[in-house]
Coordinates of C-alpha atoms in Angstrom, one line a residue:
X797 CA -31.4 15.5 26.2
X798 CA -29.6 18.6 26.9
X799 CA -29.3 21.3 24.8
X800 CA -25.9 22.6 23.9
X801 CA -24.9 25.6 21.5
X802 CA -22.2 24.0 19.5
X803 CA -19.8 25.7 17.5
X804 CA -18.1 25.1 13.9
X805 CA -15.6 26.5 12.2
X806 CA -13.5 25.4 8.9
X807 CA -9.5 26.0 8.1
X808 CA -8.4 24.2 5.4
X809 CA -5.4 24.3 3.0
X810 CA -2.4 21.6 1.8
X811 CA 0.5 24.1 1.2
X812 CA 3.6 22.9 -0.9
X813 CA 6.7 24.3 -0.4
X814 CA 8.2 24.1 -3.5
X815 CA 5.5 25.7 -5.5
X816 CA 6.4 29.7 -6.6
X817 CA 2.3 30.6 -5.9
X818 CA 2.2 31.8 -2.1
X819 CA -1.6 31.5 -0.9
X820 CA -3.2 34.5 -0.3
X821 CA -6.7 35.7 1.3
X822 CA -7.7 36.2 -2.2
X823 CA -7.4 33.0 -2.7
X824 CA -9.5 32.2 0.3
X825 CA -12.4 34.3 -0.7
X826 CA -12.3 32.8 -4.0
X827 CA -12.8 28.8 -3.0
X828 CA -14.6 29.4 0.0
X829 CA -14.6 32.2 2.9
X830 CA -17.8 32.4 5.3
X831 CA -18.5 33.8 8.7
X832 CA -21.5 33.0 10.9
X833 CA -25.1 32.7 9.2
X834 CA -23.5 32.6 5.9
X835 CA -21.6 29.6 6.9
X836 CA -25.0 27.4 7.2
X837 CA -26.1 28.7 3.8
X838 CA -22.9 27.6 2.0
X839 CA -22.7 24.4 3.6
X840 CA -26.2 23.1 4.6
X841 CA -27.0 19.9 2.6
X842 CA -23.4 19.5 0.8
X843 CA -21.7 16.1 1.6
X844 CA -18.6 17.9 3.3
X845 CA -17.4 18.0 7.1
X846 CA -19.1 21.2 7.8
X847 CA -22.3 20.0 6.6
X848 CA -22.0 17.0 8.6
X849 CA -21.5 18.7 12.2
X850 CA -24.7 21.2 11.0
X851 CA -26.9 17.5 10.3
X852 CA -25.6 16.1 13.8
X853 CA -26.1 19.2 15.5
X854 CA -29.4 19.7 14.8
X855 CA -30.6 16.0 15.1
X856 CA -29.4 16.3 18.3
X857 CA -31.4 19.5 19.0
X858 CA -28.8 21.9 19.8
X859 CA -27.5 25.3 19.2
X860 CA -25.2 25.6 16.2
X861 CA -22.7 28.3 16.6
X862 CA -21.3 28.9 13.1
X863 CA -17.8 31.1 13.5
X864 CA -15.5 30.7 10.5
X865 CA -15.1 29.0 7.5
X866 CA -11.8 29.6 5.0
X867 CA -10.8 27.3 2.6
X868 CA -8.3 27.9 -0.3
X869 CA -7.6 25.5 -3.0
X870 CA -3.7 23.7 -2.4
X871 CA -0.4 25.7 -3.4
X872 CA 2.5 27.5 -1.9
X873 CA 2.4 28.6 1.8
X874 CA -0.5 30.9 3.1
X875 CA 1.4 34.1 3.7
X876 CA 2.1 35.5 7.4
X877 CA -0.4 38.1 7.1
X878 CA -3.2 36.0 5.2
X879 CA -2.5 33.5 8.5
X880 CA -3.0 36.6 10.8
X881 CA -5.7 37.9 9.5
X882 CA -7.7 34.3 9.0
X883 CA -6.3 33.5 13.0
X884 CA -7.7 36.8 14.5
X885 CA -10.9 36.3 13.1
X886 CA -11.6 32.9 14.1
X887 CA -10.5 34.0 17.5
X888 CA -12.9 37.2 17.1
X889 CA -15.2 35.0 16.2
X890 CA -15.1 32.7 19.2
X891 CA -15.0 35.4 21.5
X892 CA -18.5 37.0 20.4
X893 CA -19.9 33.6 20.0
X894 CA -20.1 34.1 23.9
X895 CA -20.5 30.4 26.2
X896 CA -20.3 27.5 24.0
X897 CA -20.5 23.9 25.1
X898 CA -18.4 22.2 22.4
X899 CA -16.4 22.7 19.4
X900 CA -16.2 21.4 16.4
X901 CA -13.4 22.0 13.5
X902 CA -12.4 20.9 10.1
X903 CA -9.1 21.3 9.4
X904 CA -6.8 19.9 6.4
X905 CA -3.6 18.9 8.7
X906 CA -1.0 20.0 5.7
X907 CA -1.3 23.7 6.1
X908 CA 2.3 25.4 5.8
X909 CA 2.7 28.9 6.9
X910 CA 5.1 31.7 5.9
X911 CA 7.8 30.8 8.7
X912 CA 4.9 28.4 10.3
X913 CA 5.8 25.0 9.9
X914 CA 2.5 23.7 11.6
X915 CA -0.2 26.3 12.1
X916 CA -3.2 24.7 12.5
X917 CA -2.1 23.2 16.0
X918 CA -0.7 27.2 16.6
X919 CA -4.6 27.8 15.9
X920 CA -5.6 25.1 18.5
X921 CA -3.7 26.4 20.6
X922 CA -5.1 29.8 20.2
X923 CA -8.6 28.4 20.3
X924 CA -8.0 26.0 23.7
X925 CA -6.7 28.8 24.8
X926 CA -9.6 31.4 24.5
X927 CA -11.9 28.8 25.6
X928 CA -10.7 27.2 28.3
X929 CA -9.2 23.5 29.4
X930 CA -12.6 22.3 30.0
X931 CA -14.3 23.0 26.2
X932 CA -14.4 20.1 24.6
X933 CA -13.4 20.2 21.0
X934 CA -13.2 17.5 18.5
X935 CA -11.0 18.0 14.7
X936 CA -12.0 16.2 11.1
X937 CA -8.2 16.2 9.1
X938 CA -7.4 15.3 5.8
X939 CA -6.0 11.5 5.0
X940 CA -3.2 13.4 3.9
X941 CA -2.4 15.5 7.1
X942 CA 1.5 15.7 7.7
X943 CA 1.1 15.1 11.6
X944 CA 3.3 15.6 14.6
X945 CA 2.3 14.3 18.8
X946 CA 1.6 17.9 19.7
X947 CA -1.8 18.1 18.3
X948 CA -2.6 15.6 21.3
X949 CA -2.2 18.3 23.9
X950 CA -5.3 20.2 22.9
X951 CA -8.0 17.7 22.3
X952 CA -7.9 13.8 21.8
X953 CA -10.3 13.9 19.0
X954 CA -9.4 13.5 16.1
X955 CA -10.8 11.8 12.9
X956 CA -8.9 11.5 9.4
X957 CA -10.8 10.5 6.3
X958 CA -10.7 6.9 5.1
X959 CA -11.4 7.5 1.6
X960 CA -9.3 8.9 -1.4
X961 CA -10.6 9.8 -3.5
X962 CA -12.3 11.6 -0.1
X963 CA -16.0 10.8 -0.4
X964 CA -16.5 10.3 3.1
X965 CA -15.7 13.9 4.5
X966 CA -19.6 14.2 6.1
X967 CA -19.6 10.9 7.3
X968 CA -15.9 12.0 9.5
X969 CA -17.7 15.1 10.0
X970 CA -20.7 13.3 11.6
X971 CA -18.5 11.1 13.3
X972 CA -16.8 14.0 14.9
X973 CA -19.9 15.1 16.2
X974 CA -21.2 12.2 17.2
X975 CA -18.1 11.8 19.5
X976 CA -17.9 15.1 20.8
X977 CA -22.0 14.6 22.2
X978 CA -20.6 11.6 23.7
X979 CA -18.4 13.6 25.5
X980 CA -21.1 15.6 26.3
X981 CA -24.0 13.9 27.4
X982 CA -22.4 11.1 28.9
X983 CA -19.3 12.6 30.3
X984 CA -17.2 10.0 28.5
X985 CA -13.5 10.7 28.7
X986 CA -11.3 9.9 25.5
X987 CA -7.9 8.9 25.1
X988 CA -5.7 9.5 21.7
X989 CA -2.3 7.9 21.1
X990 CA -0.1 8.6 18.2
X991 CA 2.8 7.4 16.2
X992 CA 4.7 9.1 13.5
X993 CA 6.6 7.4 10.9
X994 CA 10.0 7.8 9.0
X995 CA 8.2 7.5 5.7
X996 CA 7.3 9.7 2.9
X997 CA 4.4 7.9 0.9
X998 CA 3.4 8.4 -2.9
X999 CA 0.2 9.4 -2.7
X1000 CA -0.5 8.1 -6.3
X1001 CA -0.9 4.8 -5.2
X1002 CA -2.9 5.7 -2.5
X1003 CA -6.4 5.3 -3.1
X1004 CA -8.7 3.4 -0.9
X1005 CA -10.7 1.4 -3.5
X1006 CA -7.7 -0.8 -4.2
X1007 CA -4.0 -1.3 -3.1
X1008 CA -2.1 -1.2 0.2
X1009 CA -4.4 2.0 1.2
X1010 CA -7.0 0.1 1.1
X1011 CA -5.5 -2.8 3.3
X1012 CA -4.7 -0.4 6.1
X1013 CA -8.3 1.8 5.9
X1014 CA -10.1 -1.8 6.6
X1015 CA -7.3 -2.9 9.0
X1016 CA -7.9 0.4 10.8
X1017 CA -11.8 -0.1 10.4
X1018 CA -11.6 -3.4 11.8
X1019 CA -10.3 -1.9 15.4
X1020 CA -13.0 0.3 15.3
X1021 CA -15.3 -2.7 15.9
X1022 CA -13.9 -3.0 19.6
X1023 CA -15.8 -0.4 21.2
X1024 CA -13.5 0.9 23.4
X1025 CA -11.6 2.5 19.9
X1026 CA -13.5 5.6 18.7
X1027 CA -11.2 6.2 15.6
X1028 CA -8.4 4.7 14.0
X1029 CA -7.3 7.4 11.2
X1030 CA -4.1 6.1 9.2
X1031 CA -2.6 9.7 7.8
X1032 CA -0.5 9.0 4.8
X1033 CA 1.1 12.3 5.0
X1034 CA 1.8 15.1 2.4
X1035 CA 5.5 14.7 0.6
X1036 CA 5.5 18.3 -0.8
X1037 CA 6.0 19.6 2.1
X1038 CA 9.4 20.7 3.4
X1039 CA 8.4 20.7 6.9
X1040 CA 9.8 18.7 10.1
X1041 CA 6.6 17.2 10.5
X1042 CA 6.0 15.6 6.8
X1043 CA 5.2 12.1 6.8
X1044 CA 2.6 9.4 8.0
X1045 CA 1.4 8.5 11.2
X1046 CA -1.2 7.4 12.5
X1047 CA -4.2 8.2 15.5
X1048 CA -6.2 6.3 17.2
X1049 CA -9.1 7.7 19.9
X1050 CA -10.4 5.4 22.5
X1051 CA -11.9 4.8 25.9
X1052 CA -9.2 2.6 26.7
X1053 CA -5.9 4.4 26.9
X1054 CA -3.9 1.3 26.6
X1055 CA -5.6 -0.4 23.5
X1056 CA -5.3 3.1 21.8
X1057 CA -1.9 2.7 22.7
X1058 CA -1.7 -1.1 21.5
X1059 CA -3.7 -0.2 18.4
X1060 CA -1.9 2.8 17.7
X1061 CA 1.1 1.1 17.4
X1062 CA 0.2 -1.9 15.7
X1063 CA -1.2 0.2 12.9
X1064 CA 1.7 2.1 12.6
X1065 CA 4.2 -1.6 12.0
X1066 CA 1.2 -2.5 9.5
X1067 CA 1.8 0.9 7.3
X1068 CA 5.8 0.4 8.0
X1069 CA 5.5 -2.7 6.0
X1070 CA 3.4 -1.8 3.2
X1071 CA 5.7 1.0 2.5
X1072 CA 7.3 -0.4 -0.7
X1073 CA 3.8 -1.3 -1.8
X1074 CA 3.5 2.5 -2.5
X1075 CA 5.7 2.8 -5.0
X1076 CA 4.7 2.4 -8.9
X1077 CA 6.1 3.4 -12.1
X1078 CA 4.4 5.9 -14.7
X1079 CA 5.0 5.9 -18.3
X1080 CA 6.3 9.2 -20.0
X1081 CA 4.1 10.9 -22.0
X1082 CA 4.5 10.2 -25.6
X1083 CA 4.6 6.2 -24.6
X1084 CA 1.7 6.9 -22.4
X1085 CA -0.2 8.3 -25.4
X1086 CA 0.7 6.1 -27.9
X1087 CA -0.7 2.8 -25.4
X1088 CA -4.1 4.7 -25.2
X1089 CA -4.2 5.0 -29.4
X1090 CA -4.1 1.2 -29.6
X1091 CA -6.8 0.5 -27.0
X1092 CA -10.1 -0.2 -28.8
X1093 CA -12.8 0.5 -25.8
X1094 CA -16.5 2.2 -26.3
X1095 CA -15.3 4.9 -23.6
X1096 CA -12.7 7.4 -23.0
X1097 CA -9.0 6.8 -22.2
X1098 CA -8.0 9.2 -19.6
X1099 CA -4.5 9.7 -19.1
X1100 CA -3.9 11.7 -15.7
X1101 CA -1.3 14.3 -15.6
X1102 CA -0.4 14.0 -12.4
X1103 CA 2.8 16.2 -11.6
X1104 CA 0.7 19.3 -12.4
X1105 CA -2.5 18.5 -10.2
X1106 CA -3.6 21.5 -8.9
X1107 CA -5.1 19.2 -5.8
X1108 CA -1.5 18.6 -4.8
X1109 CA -0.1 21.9 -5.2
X1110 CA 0.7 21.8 -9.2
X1111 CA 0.5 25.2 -10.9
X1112 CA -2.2 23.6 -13.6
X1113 CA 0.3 25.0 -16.7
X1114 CA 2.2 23.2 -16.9
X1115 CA 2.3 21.8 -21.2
X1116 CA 4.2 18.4 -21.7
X1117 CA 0.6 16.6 -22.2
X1118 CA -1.0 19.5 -24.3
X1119 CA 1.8 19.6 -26.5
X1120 CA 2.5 16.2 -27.0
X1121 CA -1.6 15.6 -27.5
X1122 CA -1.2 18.6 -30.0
X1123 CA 1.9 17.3 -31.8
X1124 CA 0.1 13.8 -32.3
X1125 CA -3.0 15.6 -33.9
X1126 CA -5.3 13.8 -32.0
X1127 CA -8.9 14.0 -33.1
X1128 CA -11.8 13.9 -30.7
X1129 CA -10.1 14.6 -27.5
X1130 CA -10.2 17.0 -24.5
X1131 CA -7.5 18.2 -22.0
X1132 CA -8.2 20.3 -19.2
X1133 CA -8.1 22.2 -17.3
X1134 CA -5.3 24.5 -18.1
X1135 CA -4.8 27.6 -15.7
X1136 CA -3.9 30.3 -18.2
X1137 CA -5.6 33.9 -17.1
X1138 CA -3.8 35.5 -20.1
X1139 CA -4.9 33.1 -22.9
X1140 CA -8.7 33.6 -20.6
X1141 CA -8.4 36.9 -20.6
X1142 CA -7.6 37.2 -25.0
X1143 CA -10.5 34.9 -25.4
X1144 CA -13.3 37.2 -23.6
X1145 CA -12.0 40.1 -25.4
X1146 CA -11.9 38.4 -28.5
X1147 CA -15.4 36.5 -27.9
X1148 CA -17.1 33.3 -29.1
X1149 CA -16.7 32.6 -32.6
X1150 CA -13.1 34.0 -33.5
X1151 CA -10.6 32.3 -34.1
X1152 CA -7.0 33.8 -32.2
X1153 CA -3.7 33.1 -32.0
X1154 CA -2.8 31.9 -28.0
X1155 CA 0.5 31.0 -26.1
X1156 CA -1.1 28.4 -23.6
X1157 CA 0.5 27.7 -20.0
X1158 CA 4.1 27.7 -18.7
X1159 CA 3.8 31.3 -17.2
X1160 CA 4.0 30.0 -13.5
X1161 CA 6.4 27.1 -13.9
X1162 CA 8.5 27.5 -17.3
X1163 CA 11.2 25.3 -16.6
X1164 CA 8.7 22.1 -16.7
X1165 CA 8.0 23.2 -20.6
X1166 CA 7.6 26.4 -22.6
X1167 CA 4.0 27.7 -23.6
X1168 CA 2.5 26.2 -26.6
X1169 CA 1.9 28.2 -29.7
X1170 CA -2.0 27.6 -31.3
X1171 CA -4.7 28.9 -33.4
X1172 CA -7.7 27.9 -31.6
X1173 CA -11.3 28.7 -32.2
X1174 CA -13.3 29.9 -29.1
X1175 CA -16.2 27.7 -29.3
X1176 CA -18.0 28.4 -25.5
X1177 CA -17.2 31.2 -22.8
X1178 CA -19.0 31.2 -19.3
X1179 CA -17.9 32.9 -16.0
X1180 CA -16.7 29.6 -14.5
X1181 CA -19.6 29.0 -12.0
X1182 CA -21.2 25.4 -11.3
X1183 CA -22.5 23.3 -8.7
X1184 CA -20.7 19.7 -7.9
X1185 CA -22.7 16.8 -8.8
X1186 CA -20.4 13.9 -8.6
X1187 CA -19.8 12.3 -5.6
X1188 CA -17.1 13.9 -3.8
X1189 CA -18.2 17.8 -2.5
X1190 CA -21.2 17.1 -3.6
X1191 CA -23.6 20.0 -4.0
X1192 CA -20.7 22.5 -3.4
X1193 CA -20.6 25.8 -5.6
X1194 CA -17.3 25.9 -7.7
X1195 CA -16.0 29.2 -9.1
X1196 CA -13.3 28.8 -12.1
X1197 CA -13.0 32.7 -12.3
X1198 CA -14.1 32.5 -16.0
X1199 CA -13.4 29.8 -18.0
X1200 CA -13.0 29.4 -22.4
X1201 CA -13.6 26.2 -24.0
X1202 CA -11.4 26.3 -27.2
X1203 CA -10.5 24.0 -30.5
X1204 CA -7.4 23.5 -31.5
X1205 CA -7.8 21.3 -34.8
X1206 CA -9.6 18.0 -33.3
X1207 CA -8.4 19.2 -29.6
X1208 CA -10.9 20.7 -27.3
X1209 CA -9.5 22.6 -24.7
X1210 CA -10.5 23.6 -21.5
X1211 CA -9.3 27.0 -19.7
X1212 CA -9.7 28.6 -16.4
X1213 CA -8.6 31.4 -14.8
X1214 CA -7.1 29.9 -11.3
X1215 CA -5.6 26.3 -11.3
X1216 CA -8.3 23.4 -10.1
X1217 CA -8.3 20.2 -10.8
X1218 CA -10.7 18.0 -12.9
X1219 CA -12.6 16.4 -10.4
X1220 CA -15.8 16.8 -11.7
X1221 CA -17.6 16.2 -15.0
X1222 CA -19.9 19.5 -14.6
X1223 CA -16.7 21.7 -15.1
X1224 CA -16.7 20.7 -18.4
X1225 CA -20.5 20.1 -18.9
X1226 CA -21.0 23.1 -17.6
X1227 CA -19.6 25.3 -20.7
X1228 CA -21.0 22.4 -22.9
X1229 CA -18.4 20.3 -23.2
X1230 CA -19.2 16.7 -22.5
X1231 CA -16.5 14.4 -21.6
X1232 CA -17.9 11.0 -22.2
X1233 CA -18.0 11.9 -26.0
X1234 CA -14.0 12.3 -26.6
X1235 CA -11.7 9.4 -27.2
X1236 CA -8.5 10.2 -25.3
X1237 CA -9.1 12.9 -22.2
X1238 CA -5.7 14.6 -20.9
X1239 CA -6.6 16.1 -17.6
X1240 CA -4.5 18.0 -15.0
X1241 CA -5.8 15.5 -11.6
X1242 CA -4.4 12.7 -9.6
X1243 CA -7.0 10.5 -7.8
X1244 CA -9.9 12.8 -6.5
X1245 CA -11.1 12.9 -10.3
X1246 CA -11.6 8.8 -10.3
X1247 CA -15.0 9.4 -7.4
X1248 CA -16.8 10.9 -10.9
X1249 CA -14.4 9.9 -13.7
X1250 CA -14.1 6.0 -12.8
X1251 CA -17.3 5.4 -14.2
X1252 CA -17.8 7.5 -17.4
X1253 CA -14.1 6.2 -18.7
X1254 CA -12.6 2.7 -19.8
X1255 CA -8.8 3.1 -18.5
X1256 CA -7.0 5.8 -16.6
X1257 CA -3.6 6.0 -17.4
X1258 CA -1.1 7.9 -15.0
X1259 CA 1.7 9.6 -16.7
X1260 CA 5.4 11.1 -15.9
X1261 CA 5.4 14.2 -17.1
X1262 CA 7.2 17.1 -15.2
X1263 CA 5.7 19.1 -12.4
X1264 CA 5.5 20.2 -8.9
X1265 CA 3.6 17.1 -7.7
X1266 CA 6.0 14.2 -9.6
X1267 CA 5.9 11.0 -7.9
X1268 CA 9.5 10.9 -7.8
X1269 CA 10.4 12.9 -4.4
X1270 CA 14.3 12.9 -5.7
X1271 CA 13.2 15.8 -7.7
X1272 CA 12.7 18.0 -4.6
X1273 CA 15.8 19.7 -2.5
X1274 CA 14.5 18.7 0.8
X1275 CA 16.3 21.0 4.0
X1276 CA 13.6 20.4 6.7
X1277 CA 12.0 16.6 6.5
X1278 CA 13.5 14.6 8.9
X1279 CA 16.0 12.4 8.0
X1280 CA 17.2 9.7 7.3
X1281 CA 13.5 8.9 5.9
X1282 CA 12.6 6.3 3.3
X1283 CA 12.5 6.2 0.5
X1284 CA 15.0 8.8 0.4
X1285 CA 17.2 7.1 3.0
X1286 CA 18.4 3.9 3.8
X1287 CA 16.6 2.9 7.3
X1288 CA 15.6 0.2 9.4
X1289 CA 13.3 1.1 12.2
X1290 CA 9.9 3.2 11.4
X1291 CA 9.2 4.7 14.0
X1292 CA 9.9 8.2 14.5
X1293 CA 7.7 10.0 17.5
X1294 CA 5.0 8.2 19.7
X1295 CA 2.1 9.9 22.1

């Protein structure tokens, strides 16, 4: 078996448009910015994409080439300059890597740039253009990537996630690999067809452990048991992003050009029709809470705020839940996390033990609710920093950039200084909070959380409450989607754009 010095390199960010945050390389550096040896030491042994390509590639007994790694949590666009800077070096990067035999890269597929409506296929571009025609390259994207056909003209493959919550990022990771030695060592050419639809799907109802998600991931499965399909990805898209190429589609990768073709399209009818499926209705708050109060279970209620989750671009300070779980007195209960560097900031200075007077959240989005007013107790303060142990970027470091845990009356409280979502139990058991002790839990998430939460809690309840990332896509003043597009629009035929 041949030997071949394989590179790897990570971009990685869902940007929504509407949010007033722009992303910039601060905010990089803070989730997750590596370059060459330092990537292996971040990522080797953590259930991610990068740290499946560095298992595959040394199985296989070749070279890695580790380049660049940037990942920043989702918000508003990445700003030109961040773009610039984060682009030059990965080409830098490439260039004094010297000969490589194959590429591999993660990237999100929902990445908006300042004036850049689909920058990670600029980047490919870039990239297939420093290294040649010949280079092959193979691409892990997010189940959420807002696609369009032009991301076929650089490399065929691609793999999307089949999970959500996404637990399986190292196994697309290793898949990715796996294909991409194919290429190599057998000199197996691969074929990619595409189809985009005229669709903006909820992503609430879009996890793959139930519901029409689910349908489609094992439909799609089941045409990877011909062998002459590689990958059949079904992309639900991202909706908060005001882009020409929002919306699902969906890839397959084959041997076969024409049953990629076939498959592609017959995927694509299969999503068409499950549209409507998407679509649930959310209680508002107070009703929401109200329901949980009269449920008798030995474990937790968690009721999901999921307008504000920070994973889908929310500003995480938004206060409807806080002050409706304030204004109920609720006694042994937990909300969290709430992005509030100010309140953070008061806490420190004050230290553990007092008891201060705080104005918590709506400073980044005040017209979905005013701060609340409180007298809380600092009961805990820690500089944020903790190591993943649930089941979804597992054995990943985690920086909060502090975080308080405070008490107001029977309501612990959770704060951080940059907006994350609750996705796993350590960030509050790691300032000695522990979840599975409270009644009700009000947390800032949407469906990533369930991978950790599902099994510590007795009912998750989703809740309307106002925010950045509501379900309800009538909120947003859309200028670039294309239309008509459902469910926006009234339309008959689904299909938009096929490759």
């Amino acid at each position: 078996m041949a030997s071949y010095r394989i590179g790897i390199a990570f971009f990685y960010h869902e940007s929504h448009t509407f949010s007033p945050v722009r992303t910039t390389l601060d905010d990089f550096i803070q989730e997750g910015y590596h370059k060459g040896e330092k990537i292996l030491a971040a990522y080797t042994g953590t259930k991610t994409e990068v740290g499946g390509f560095i298992d595959v590639v040394r199985e296989k007994g070749g070279t890695l080439v580790p380049l660049l790694c940037a990942a920043a949590i989702p918000s508003g666009p990445v700003t030109r300059e961040t773009y610039e800077v984060i682009r030059s070096q990965m080409l830098d990067a490439i260039e004094q890597a010297g000969e490589m035999d194959g590429l591999l890269l993660a990237l999100h597929g929902a990445m908006v740039v300042e004036g850049v409506t689909d920058p990670e296929v600029e980047m490919l571009a870039a990239i297939r253009e420093k290294v040649g025609e010949s280079l092959p390259i193979a691409t892990t994207l997010d189940m959420h990537a807002n696609l369009g056909r032009r991301i076929l003209d650089f490399t065929p493959l691609h793999f999307g996630f089949k999970t959500y919550p996404h637990v399986d990022m190292y196994e697309q990771g290793c898949k990715a690999a796996t294909m991409l030695y194919r290429q190599l060592d057998g000199g197996t050419r691969f074929y990619a067809s595409f189809v985009k639809l005229r669709a903006l799907l909820p992503s609430l109802n879009m996890r793959t452990a139930e519901g029409p998600m689910h349908d489609l991931v094992e439909l799609a499965k089941k045409q990877e048991q011909d062998p002459d399909i590689g990958g059949a990805s079904i992309f639900g898209g991202f909706p908060y992003a005001d882009i020409p190429e929002a919306g699902a589609s969906v890839l397959v990768v084959g041997t076969d050009q024409e049953k990629t073709r076939k498959t592609a399209r017959f995927l694509a009818q299969q999503v068409w029709e499950n549209r409507e499926r998407f679509v649930i209705a959310l209680p508002k708050v107070r009703d929401a809470l109200q329901s949980a109060l009269q449920i008798q279970a030995d474990k937790p209620i968690a009721l999901a705020d999921i307008s504000d989750n920070p994973l889908s671009g929310g500003t995480g300070d938004t206060t409807e839940l806080l002050r409706e779980m304030i204004a109920l007195d609720l006694e042994n209960a937990l909300f969290g996390a709430l992005y509030d560097e100010e309140s953070l900031q008061a806490c420190m200075e004050a230290a553990a033990g007092a008891t201060i007077r705080l104005s918590l959240g709506g400073k980044l989005s005040p017209e979905f609710g005013p701060p609340v007013e409180v007298d809380a107790k600092i009961m805990a303060l820690t500089n944020g920093v903790f190591t993943n142990k649930g089941p979804m970027n597992t054995g990943l470091l985690v920086d909060t950039n502090g975080a308080a845990h405070i008490r107001a009356g029977g309501l612990d409280i959770l704060l951080t200084g940059r907006a994350l979502s609750a996705n796993d139990p350590e960030l509050f058991r790691h300032i000695g909070i522990e979840p599975t002790t409270k009644r009700i839990l009000g947390l800032k998430v949407k469906n990533h959380f369930r991978a950790a939460f599902d099994p510590l809690v007795s009912q998750v309840i989703y809740v309307d409450a106002p925010g950045l990332a509501s379900n309800d896509f009538t909120h947003f003043a859309y200028k670039q989607i294309p239309r008509p597009i459902w469910p926006l629009d009234e339309i008959d035929g689904g299909f938009m754009e096929e490759g």
